[in-house]
């Protein structure tokens, strides 16, 4: 079908996520037809570096023969069967692999199909863990301002991005939101490291004063992604673990975005050995092939659900443990071992950080933040005062539309330009990606 016809039907029938549709129609849509390694190819044959890994899901590139094959092989057997009361071969094997690969204290895997559900499950498990133990009054989570845990209402309740979440507040359960560890715009007006992690102290006070009420501490791991790649300062994650231990509450870590090698280690919690009691995984789990998610727990939490029917975890989804998705995930994990993906990352991480230093010279780059192969570049109207651009200027979008014309597909978070390429991006292409973004930021912000 011709591009023009598809574009017309896109405008006519589709409702795009996180998109003001009345603006959307003012710009010709990008319609992807194929993928090849780190490239997206549109219906007109234009190639784009997939600079945000198809919204943070792709690790090893598109059309990986091993994963294509694993799905085909599974398709020859069965596409789907239920996990309610029975298992399937890839789900069993994947659960074993995930337990082997994740922190040692995590021993059980509950499957679902996206990051939001992985977090809903984490929240429900944590809540019911206490009721199963016969402890009452545990009704509040402590989570963070600027948190993003997905778009379902439980995940939104512990979320803390006002632009996305405040409209739903009347529908949500209340949660305590501790200050965001956003050093560039510190909510406590302090600066790191002189602050001695004062934001963490605030969180501790919250847990302490509500200790009988607190179900769990909930946080993204190492980086608050959707809020603009806010990298937690050194010691913050360790501090979360210590507070959880001190007050005897579980720590729920959302590794949906930062898991699977993004930050240079397999799990972002590894950097500070902040092992969670419950961990949510999704995005990278199938290399972006099929929807799948997993919530892992400790044996202690799992075993609190054993016994009579009142302790059962009454939760499941039609596609829980989908065999095609689990087969893709198994092949995806094998690639890490075979290609030594993580061992290849240090020079790329180094190159990215050199580029970010160069960006800091630009007159409208307020802050650059990096964790591994993930980065955010925060554009500001006034570098001295950190004054943001007015929202209606949509500076972030101007940059990405310019980059699109130069063969780079990226997606901003407000005025933060996000860089999150597939882990396999060669250094040459990473260089090109950064060069294009550099030029586009310069042209858009400096004219
Ligand atoms: C994307 C994301 C989610 C939600 O995952 P979906 O698959 O989009 O529902 C949850 N937590 C974090 C940290 C994320 O980045």
Short mmCIF file of C-alpha atoms and ligand atoms in Angstrom, two decimals:
data_model
loop_
_atom_site.label_atom_id
_atom_site.label_comp_id
_atom_site.label_asym_id
_atom_site.label_seq_id
_atom_site.Cartn_x
_atom_site.Cartn_y
_atom_site.Cartn_z
CA UNK A 1 0.00 0.00 0.00
CA UNK A 2 1.18 3.51 -0.82
CA UNK A 3 2.50 5.78 1.90
CA UNK A 4 -0.17 8.42 1.22
CA UNK A 5 -2.99 5.90 1.72
CA UNK A 6 -1.46 4.60 4.92
CA UNK A 7 -0.91 8.11 6.25
CA UNK A 8 -4.54 8.95 5.54
CA UNK A 9 -5.74 5.84 7.36
CA UNK A 10 -3.38 6.59 10.25
CA UNK A 11 -5.05 10.00 10.67
CA UNK A 12 -8.47 8.51 10.18
CA UNK A 13 -8.36 5.47 12.45
CA UNK A 14 -5.47 5.47 14.90
CA UNK A 15 -5.25 7.02 18.34
CA UNK A 16 -1.57 7.18 19.29
CA UNK A 17 -0.30 6.75 22.86
CA UNK A 18 0.99 9.80 24.78
CA UNK A 19 0.04 11.97 21.82
CA UNK A 20 -2.02 15.12 21.48
CA UNK A 21 -3.81 13.99 18.34
CA UNK A 22 -4.80 17.51 17.32
CA UNK A 23 -1.10 18.36 16.91
CA UNK A 24 -0.25 15.01 15.43
CA UNK A 25 -2.04 15.63 12.16
CA UNK A 26 0.11 18.71 11.49
CA UNK A 27 3.15 16.60 10.70
CA UNK A 28 3.50 13.77 8.17
CA UNK A 29 3.53 10.46 10.06
CA UNK A 30 6.49 8.13 10.09
CA UNK A 31 5.27 4.66 9.13
CA UNK A 32 7.71 1.84 9.73
CA UNK A 33 7.68 -1.18 7.50
CA UNK A 34 10.83 -3.10 8.37
CA UNK A 35 13.76 -3.27 10.72
CA UNK A 36 17.36 -4.30 10.28
CA UNK A 37 19.84 -4.33 13.15
CA UNK A 38 19.78 -0.89 14.74
CA UNK A 39 17.83 0.59 11.81
CA UNK A 40 14.15 1.25 11.26
CA UNK A 41 13.05 1.43 7.63
CA UNK A 42 9.89 3.27 6.62
CA UNK A 43 7.46 2.49 3.82
CA UNK A 44 9.39 4.78 1.49
CA UNK A 45 12.67 3.01 2.17
CA UNK A 46 14.20 5.70 4.40
CA UNK A 47 16.48 4.34 7.13
CA UNK A 48 16.64 5.68 10.68
CA UNK A 49 18.92 4.81 13.56
CA UNK A 50 16.57 3.49 16.26
CA UNK A 51 17.99 5.92 18.83
CA UNK A 52 15.57 5.03 21.65
CA UNK A 53 15.40 1.30 20.97
CA UNK A 54 11.75 1.48 19.87
CA UNK A 55 10.83 3.09 23.17
CA UNK A 56 13.45 1.33 25.28
CA UNK A 57 12.68 -2.28 24.36
CA UNK A 58 15.24 -3.36 21.79
CA UNK A 59 18.69 -4.54 22.93
CA UNK A 60 20.27 -6.71 20.25
CA UNK A 61 18.82 -5.10 17.15
CA UNK A 62 15.85 -5.88 14.92
CA UNK A 63 15.50 -9.14 12.98
CA UNK A 64 17.89 -11.12 15.15
CA UNK A 65 18.05 -14.50 13.40
CA UNK A 66 18.24 -16.41 16.72
CA UNK A 67 15.08 -14.78 18.05
CA UNK A 68 13.22 -14.96 14.73
CA UNK A 69 14.05 -18.67 14.68
CA UNK A 70 13.06 -19.29 18.29
CA UNK A 71 9.63 -17.80 17.62
CA UNK A 72 9.20 -19.79 14.41
CA UNK A 73 10.17 -23.00 16.20
CA UNK A 74 7.69 -22.31 18.97
CA UNK A 75 5.02 -21.41 16.41
CA UNK A 76 5.41 -24.90 14.96
CA UNK A 77 4.45 -26.27 18.39
CA UNK A 78 1.86 -23.94 19.90
CA UNK A 79 1.29 -20.19 20.02
CA UNK A 80 -0.53 -19.99 23.33
CA UNK A 81 -1.92 -22.06 26.17
CA UNK A 82 -3.04 -20.90 29.59
CA UNK A 83 -0.87 -20.77 32.71
CA UNK A 84 -3.90 -21.18 34.99
CA UNK A 85 -3.33 -24.61 36.47
CA UNK A 86 -0.87 -25.73 33.79
CA UNK A 87 2.48 -24.69 32.39
CA UNK A 88 4.16 -24.51 29.00
CA UNK A 89 7.70 -25.44 28.06
CA UNK A 90 9.26 -22.00 27.39
CA UNK A 91 7.62 -20.43 30.46
CA UNK A 92 9.14 -23.07 32.74
CA UNK A 93 12.59 -22.70 31.20
CA UNK A 94 12.45 -18.91 31.20
CA UNK A 95 11.43 -18.79 34.87
CA UNK A 96 14.51 -20.88 35.69
CA UNK A 97 16.77 -18.62 33.60
CA UNK A 98 15.40 -15.45 35.18
CA UNK A 99 15.94 -16.79 38.69
CA UNK A 100 19.52 -17.70 37.72
CA UNK A 101 20.23 -14.30 36.16
CA UNK A 102 18.58 -11.99 38.71
CA UNK A 103 19.86 -11.22 42.23
CA UNK A 104 20.24 -14.34 44.34
CA UNK A 105 17.51 -13.52 46.84
CA UNK A 106 14.83 -13.57 44.11
CA UNK A 107 13.50 -17.08 43.65
CA UNK A 108 10.00 -16.91 42.15
CA UNK A 109 8.67 -15.58 38.86
CA UNK A 110 5.15 -14.37 38.12
CA UNK A 111 4.58 -13.59 34.43
CA UNK A 112 2.40 -10.94 32.85
CA UNK A 113 2.55 -8.97 29.64
CA UNK A 114 3.75 -5.41 30.18
CA UNK A 115 5.61 -3.22 32.62
CA UNK A 116 2.48 -1.72 34.15
CA UNK A 117 1.04 -5.12 34.99
CA UNK A 118 4.41 -6.25 36.36
CA UNK A 119 4.16 -3.31 38.77
CA UNK A 120 0.46 -3.87 39.59
CA UNK A 121 1.43 -7.41 40.52
CA UNK A 122 4.34 -6.19 42.63
CA UNK A 123 2.03 -3.82 44.53
CA UNK A 124 -0.69 -6.42 45.06
CA UNK A 125 1.79 -9.05 46.20
CA UNK A 126 3.38 -6.63 48.68
CA UNK A 127 -0.02 -5.67 50.09
CA UNK A 128 -1.24 -9.24 50.38
CA UNK A 129 2.07 -10.38 51.86
CA UNK A 130 1.20 -8.41 54.99
CA UNK A 131 -2.42 -9.56 55.17
CA UNK A 132 -1.28 -13.16 54.64
CA UNK A 133 1.07 -12.73 57.58
CA UNK A 134 -1.86 -11.45 59.67
CA UNK A 135 -0.50 -7.91 59.92
CA UNK A 136 -3.26 -5.32 59.52
CA UNK A 137 -3.15 -1.59 58.84
CA UNK A 138 -0.61 -1.80 56.03
CA UNK A 139 -2.29 0.36 53.44
CA UNK A 140 0.23 2.86 52.05
CA UNK A 141 3.19 2.68 49.74
CA UNK A 142 6.08 5.10 49.93
CA UNK A 143 7.10 6.02 46.39
CA UNK A 144 8.85 8.97 44.78
CA UNK A 145 7.88 12.21 43.14
CA UNK A 146 8.73 12.00 39.42
CA UNK A 147 8.25 8.24 39.50
CA UNK A 148 6.82 6.40 36.53
CA UNK A 149 5.64 2.82 36.94
CA UNK A 150 3.17 2.49 34.07
CA UNK A 151 -0.30 3.67 33.11
CA UNK A 152 -2.71 1.34 34.89
CA UNK A 153 -4.33 2.89 37.95
CA UNK A 154 -2.29 1.13 40.63
CA UNK A 155 0.93 2.01 38.84
CA UNK A 156 -0.34 5.58 38.42
CA UNK A 157 -1.17 5.76 42.15
CA UNK A 158 2.48 5.24 43.04
CA UNK A 159 3.55 7.37 40.09
CA UNK A 160 4.60 10.95 40.57
CA UNK A 161 4.61 12.79 37.25
CA UNK A 162 1.95 15.46 37.59
CA UNK A 163 1.51 16.06 33.86
CA UNK A 164 0.53 12.42 33.32
CA UNK A 165 -0.96 11.50 36.66
CA UNK A 166 -2.65 14.40 38.46
CA UNK A 167 -5.84 14.28 36.39
CA UNK A 168 -6.57 10.77 37.68
CA UNK A 169 -5.89 11.62 41.34
CA UNK A 170 -9.57 11.31 42.39
CA UNK A 171 -9.55 7.70 41.19
CA UNK A 172 -6.27 6.68 42.80
CA UNK A 173 -5.31 5.15 46.12
CA UNK A 174 -3.25 7.52 48.26
CA UNK A 175 0.50 7.00 48.57
CA UNK A 176 3.30 8.91 50.27
CA UNK A 177 5.55 10.54 47.71
CA UNK A 178 9.10 11.27 48.85
CA UNK A 179 11.15 14.00 47.10
CA UNK A 180 12.68 13.06 43.78
CA UNK A 181 16.48 12.67 43.74
CA UNK A 182 16.59 15.21 40.92
CA UNK A 183 19.93 16.88 41.56
CA UNK A 184 19.72 19.40 38.71
CA UNK A 185 16.49 20.80 40.16
CA UNK A 186 16.80 19.69 43.75
CA UNK A 187 13.37 19.89 45.42
CA UNK A 188 15.17 20.68 48.69
CA UNK A 189 17.37 23.36 47.11
CA UNK A 190 20.55 21.59 48.05
CA UNK A 191 23.45 20.34 46.03
CA UNK A 192 25.13 16.96 45.89
CA UNK A 193 27.27 15.77 47.61
CA UNK A 194 27.11 18.50 50.27
CA UNK A 195 23.43 17.57 50.78
CA UNK A 196 24.44 14.16 52.14
CA UNK A 197 21.36 12.78 50.39
CA UNK A 198 18.87 14.92 52.28
CA UNK A 199 16.10 13.65 49.96
CA UNK A 200 16.72 10.15 51.22
CA UNK A 201 16.47 11.44 54.76
CA UNK A 202 13.03 12.86 53.92
CA UNK A 203 12.01 9.46 52.62
CA UNK A 204 13.26 7.83 55.79
CA UNK A 205 11.26 10.26 57.93
CA UNK A 206 8.17 9.36 55.92
CA UNK A 207 8.72 5.65 56.45
CA UNK A 208 9.49 6.14 60.10
CA UNK A 209 6.48 8.27 60.93
CA UNK A 210 4.11 5.92 59.08
CA UNK A 211 5.92 2.68 59.76
CA UNK A 212 2.79 0.77 60.82
CA UNK A 213 1.08 1.80 57.62
CA UNK A 214 3.86 1.34 55.09
CA UNK A 215 3.46 -1.68 52.80
CA UNK A 216 6.68 -1.22 50.87
CA UNK A 217 9.09 1.29 49.40
CA UNK A 218 8.64 1.58 45.64
CA UNK A 219 11.20 3.03 43.26
CA UNK A 220 12.60 2.80 39.80
CA UNK A 221 16.08 1.36 39.77
CA UNK A 222 18.97 3.85 39.40
CA UNK A 223 17.21 6.20 36.96
CA UNK A 224 13.79 7.87 37.01
CA UNK A 225 13.27 7.24 33.33
CA UNK A 226 10.03 8.79 32.11
CA UNK A 227 10.54 11.93 34.21
CA UNK A 228 13.53 12.77 32.01
CA UNK A 229 16.30 10.27 32.74
CA UNK A 230 16.89 11.53 36.25
CA UNK A 231 19.95 9.64 37.42
CA UNK A 232 19.91 8.92 41.14
CA UNK A 233 23.00 10.21 42.95
CA UNK A 234 25.62 7.80 44.23
CA UNK A 235 24.45 6.12 47.42
CA UNK A 236 20.75 6.67 46.88
CA UNK A 237 19.87 3.11 45.91
CA UNK A 238 21.97 1.67 48.72
CA UNK A 239 20.16 4.04 51.06
CA UNK A 240 16.76 2.76 49.90
CA UNK A 241 17.84 -0.78 50.72
CA UNK A 242 19.10 0.26 54.15
CA UNK A 243 15.90 2.11 55.01
CA UNK A 244 13.82 -0.89 53.90
CA UNK A 245 15.92 -3.13 56.16
CA UNK A 246 15.85 -0.73 59.09
CA UNK A 247 12.05 -0.50 59.12
CA UNK A 248 11.36 -4.05 57.99
CA UNK A 249 9.45 -3.23 54.82
CA UNK A 250 10.01 -4.76 51.39
CA UNK A 251 11.77 -2.81 48.66
CA UNK A 252 10.04 -2.97 45.28
CA UNK A 253 12.37 -2.04 42.43
CA UNK A 254 11.03 -1.28 38.99
CA UNK A 255 13.71 -2.46 36.54
CA UNK A 256 11.28 -2.34 33.63
CA UNK A 257 13.31 0.31 31.81
CA UNK A 258 16.81 -0.06 33.23
CA UNK A 259 17.06 -3.86 33.44
CA UNK A 260 18.73 -6.07 30.83
CA UNK A 261 22.02 -4.23 30.54
CA UNK A 262 20.93 -0.66 29.81
CA UNK A 263 23.01 0.84 32.60
CA UNK A 264 26.11 -1.23 31.84
CA UNK A 265 25.23 -4.00 34.28
CA UNK A 266 22.56 -6.62 33.77
CA UNK A 267 20.41 -5.04 36.51
CA UNK A 268 20.58 -1.40 37.52
CA UNK A 269 20.34 -2.40 41.21
CA UNK A 270 23.71 -4.16 40.86
CA UNK A 271 25.66 -0.87 40.86
CA UNK A 272 25.03 -0.41 44.59
CA UNK A 273 24.07 -3.96 45.47
CA UNK A 274 20.61 -2.72 46.41
CA UNK A 275 18.86 -6.07 46.06
CA UNK A 276 15.08 -5.72 45.91
CA UNK A 277 12.54 -7.99 47.60
CA UNK A 278 10.27 -7.64 44.59
CA UNK A 279 11.52 -6.75 41.12
CA UNK A 280 9.54 -5.86 38.00
CA UNK A 281 10.94 -6.59 34.54
CA UNK A 282 9.60 -6.02 31.07
CA UNK A 283 10.74 -3.77 28.19
CA UNK A 284 14.01 -5.50 27.18
CA UNK A 285 12.87 -8.98 28.13
CA UNK A 286 12.02 -10.17 24.60
CA UNK A 287 14.36 -7.79 22.76
CA UNK A 288 11.23 -5.84 21.89
CA UNK A 289 9.69 -8.73 19.97
CA UNK A 290 6.60 -9.58 21.98
CA UNK A 291 4.85 -8.25 25.08
CA UNK A 292 6.06 -10.01 28.20
CA UNK A 293 6.82 -9.04 31.79
CA UNK A 294 7.90 -10.72 34.99
CA UNK A 295 7.59 -9.91 38.67
CA UNK A 296 10.14 -11.69 40.84
CA UNK A 297 9.93 -12.14 44.60
CA UNK A 298 11.90 -13.57 47.46
CA UNK A 299 11.05 -16.98 48.87
CA UNK A 300 9.89 -15.31 52.07
CA UNK A 301 7.26 -13.27 50.27
CA UNK A 302 6.24 -16.17 48.05
CA UNK A 303 5.85 -18.57 50.94
CA UNK A 304 3.48 -16.20 52.77
CA UNK A 305 0.97 -17.05 50.02
CA UNK A 306 1.04 -20.77 50.80
CA UNK A 307 -1.72 -22.36 52.84
CA UNK A 308 -5.46 -21.98 52.57
CA UNK A 309 -7.52 -20.34 49.82
CA UNK A 310 -7.62 -16.95 51.51
CA UNK A 311 -3.88 -16.69 50.89
CA UNK A 312 -4.07 -17.42 47.16
CA UNK A 313 -2.87 -14.72 44.80
CA UNK A 314 -6.01 -14.18 42.73
CA UNK A 315 -4.38 -12.50 39.79
CA UNK A 316 -3.63 -13.54 36.23
CA UNK A 317 -3.94 -12.45 32.63
CA UNK A 318 -5.20 -14.26 29.57
CA UNK A 319 -1.74 -14.13 28.00
CA UNK A 320 0.29 -14.78 31.17
CA UNK A 321 3.44 -16.73 30.26
CA UNK A 322 2.70 -16.67 26.52
CA UNK A 323 4.90 -19.38 24.93
CA UNK A 324 5.92 -17.34 21.89
CA UNK A 325 7.02 -14.44 24.08
CA UNK A 326 8.83 -16.74 26.52
CA UNK A 327 10.64 -18.45 23.64
CA UNK A 328 11.74 -15.03 22.37
CA UNK A 329 12.93 -14.10 25.86
CA UNK A 330 14.97 -17.28 26.20
CA UNK A 331 16.70 -16.61 22.89
CA UNK A 332 17.23 -12.99 23.96
CA UNK A 333 18.98 -14.05 27.19
CA UNK A 334 21.15 -16.53 25.30
CA UNK A 335 22.49 -13.70 23.15
CA UNK A 336 23.84 -11.96 26.27
CA UNK A 337 25.93 -15.04 27.03
CA UNK A 338 26.99 -15.88 23.49
CA UNK A 339 27.85 -12.37 22.31
CA UNK A 340 29.14 -11.16 25.68
CA UNK A 341 26.95 -8.10 25.17
CA UNK A 342 27.75 -6.48 28.50
CA UNK A 343 31.50 -6.84 28.01
CA UNK A 344 31.22 -4.79 24.78
CA UNK A 345 29.58 -1.84 26.47
CA UNK A 346 32.39 0.10 28.25
CA UNK A 347 33.87 1.81 25.14
CA UNK A 348 30.37 2.81 23.98
CA UNK A 349 29.52 4.18 27.42
CA UNK A 350 32.78 6.12 27.31
CA UNK A 351 32.02 7.52 23.87
CA UNK A 352 28.55 8.59 25.00
CA UNK A 353 29.98 10.42 27.98
CA UNK A 354 32.51 12.26 25.77
CA UNK A 355 29.64 13.42 23.58
CA UNK A 356 27.67 14.59 26.59
CA UNK A 357 30.60 16.73 27.69
CA UNK A 358 30.54 18.37 24.27
CA UNK A 359 26.80 18.98 24.59
CA UNK A 360 27.38 20.87 27.82
CA UNK A 361 29.11 23.59 25.83
CA UNK A 362 25.84 24.40 24.03
CA UNK A 363 24.11 27.47 25.36
CA UNK A 364 20.72 25.83 25.96
CA UNK A 365 21.84 22.51 27.39
CA UNK A 366 21.09 22.83 31.09
CA UNK A 367 22.06 19.36 32.19
CA UNK A 368 23.27 16.06 30.80
CA UNK A 369 22.71 12.83 32.67
CA UNK A 370 24.01 9.38 31.95
CA UNK A 371 23.87 5.89 33.36
CA UNK A 372 25.55 3.33 31.16
CA UNK A 373 24.18 3.52 27.64
CA UNK A 374 21.24 5.69 28.69
CA UNK A 375 21.34 9.47 28.61
CA UNK A 376 19.13 12.54 28.91
CA UNK A 377 19.96 16.02 27.67
CA UNK A 378 17.83 18.67 29.36
CA UNK A 379 17.26 21.75 27.22
CA UNK A 380 16.50 25.02 28.98
CA UNK A 381 15.56 28.52 27.88
CA UNK A 382 18.08 30.08 30.25
CA UNK A 383 21.10 28.12 31.28
CA UNK A 384 22.00 30.45 34.17
CA UNK A 385 18.59 30.37 35.85
CA UNK A 386 17.59 26.88 34.60
CA UNK A 387 14.36 28.41 33.36
CA UNK A 388 12.56 25.84 31.20
CA UNK A 389 11.14 26.56 27.78
CA UNK A 390 7.41 27.25 27.74
CA UNK A 391 5.65 23.95 27.04
CA UNK A 392 3.94 25.27 23.89
CA UNK A 393 7.33 25.81 22.27
CA UNK A 394 7.76 22.01 22.17
CA UNK A 395 11.50 22.35 21.76
CA UNK A 396 12.05 18.64 22.32
CA UNK A 397 9.78 17.76 19.43
CA UNK A 398 11.42 20.31 17.15
CA UNK A 399 14.73 18.59 17.77
CA UNK A 400 13.43 15.12 17.04
CA UNK A 401 11.62 16.16 13.85
CA UNK A 402 14.87 17.70 12.58
CA UNK A 403 16.74 14.53 13.52
CA UNK A 404 14.20 12.45 11.63
CA UNK A 405 15.13 14.28 8.42
CA UNK A 406 18.73 13.26 9.05
CA UNK A 407 17.99 9.57 9.56
CA UNK A 408 17.64 9.41 13.32
CA UNK A 409 14.49 8.26 15.12
CA UNK A 410 14.27 9.48 18.71
CA UNK A 411 11.54 10.54 21.13
CA UNK A 412 11.94 13.26 23.77
CA UNK A 413 10.50 13.49 27.27
CA UNK A 414 9.33 17.09 27.33
CA UNK A 415 12.50 19.08 26.73
CA UNK A 416 14.78 16.22 27.64
CA UNK A 417 16.33 14.53 24.62
CA UNK A 418 16.56 10.83 25.36
CA UNK A 419 19.37 8.66 24.09
CA UNK A 420 18.86 4.96 24.57
CA UNK A 421 20.16 3.05 21.56
CA UNK A 422 20.16 -0.74 21.27
CA UNK A 423 23.11 -2.19 23.22
CA UNK A 424 24.57 -3.54 19.98
CA UNK A 425 24.98 -0.13 18.37
CA UNK A 426 28.50 0.01 16.88
CA UNK A 427 30.67 2.94 17.96
CA UNK A 428 30.56 4.43 14.46
CA UNK A 429 26.78 4.61 14.49
CA UNK A 430 26.69 5.88 18.06
CA UNK A 431 28.97 8.67 16.89
CA UNK A 432 26.61 9.45 14.03
CA UNK A 433 23.57 9.35 16.29
CA UNK A 434 25.17 11.85 18.67
CA UNK A 435 26.46 14.07 15.89
CA UNK A 436 23.00 14.36 14.34
CA UNK A 437 21.42 15.13 17.70
CA UNK A 438 24.13 17.67 18.46
CA UNK A 439 23.53 19.51 15.19
CA UNK A 440 19.77 19.42 15.66
CA UNK A 441 19.93 20.74 19.24
CA UNK A 442 22.27 23.50 18.08
CA UNK A 443 20.08 24.54 15.14
CA UNK A 444 16.82 24.44 17.10
CA UNK A 445 18.07 26.21 20.24
CA UNK A 446 20.66 28.59 18.77
CA UNK A 447 19.13 29.17 15.33
C1 LIG B 1 7.75 1.73 30.55
C2 LIG B 1 7.79 1.59 32.01
C3 LIG B 1 6.76 0.96 32.71
C4 LIG B 1 5.50 0.51 32.04
O1 LIG B 1 5.70 -0.49 31.11
P1 LIG B 1 4.61 -0.71 29.96
O2 LIG B 1 5.08 -1.96 29.29
O3 LIG B 1 4.68 0.49 29.07
O4 LIG B 1 3.29 -0.87 30.61
C5 LIG B 1 6.91 0.79 34.06
N1 LIG B 1 8.00 1.24 34.71
C6 LIG B 1 9.00 1.85 34.07
C7 LIG B 1 10.19 2.29 34.85
C8 LIG B 1 8.93 2.08 32.71
O5 LIG B 1 9.91 2.74 32.08
#
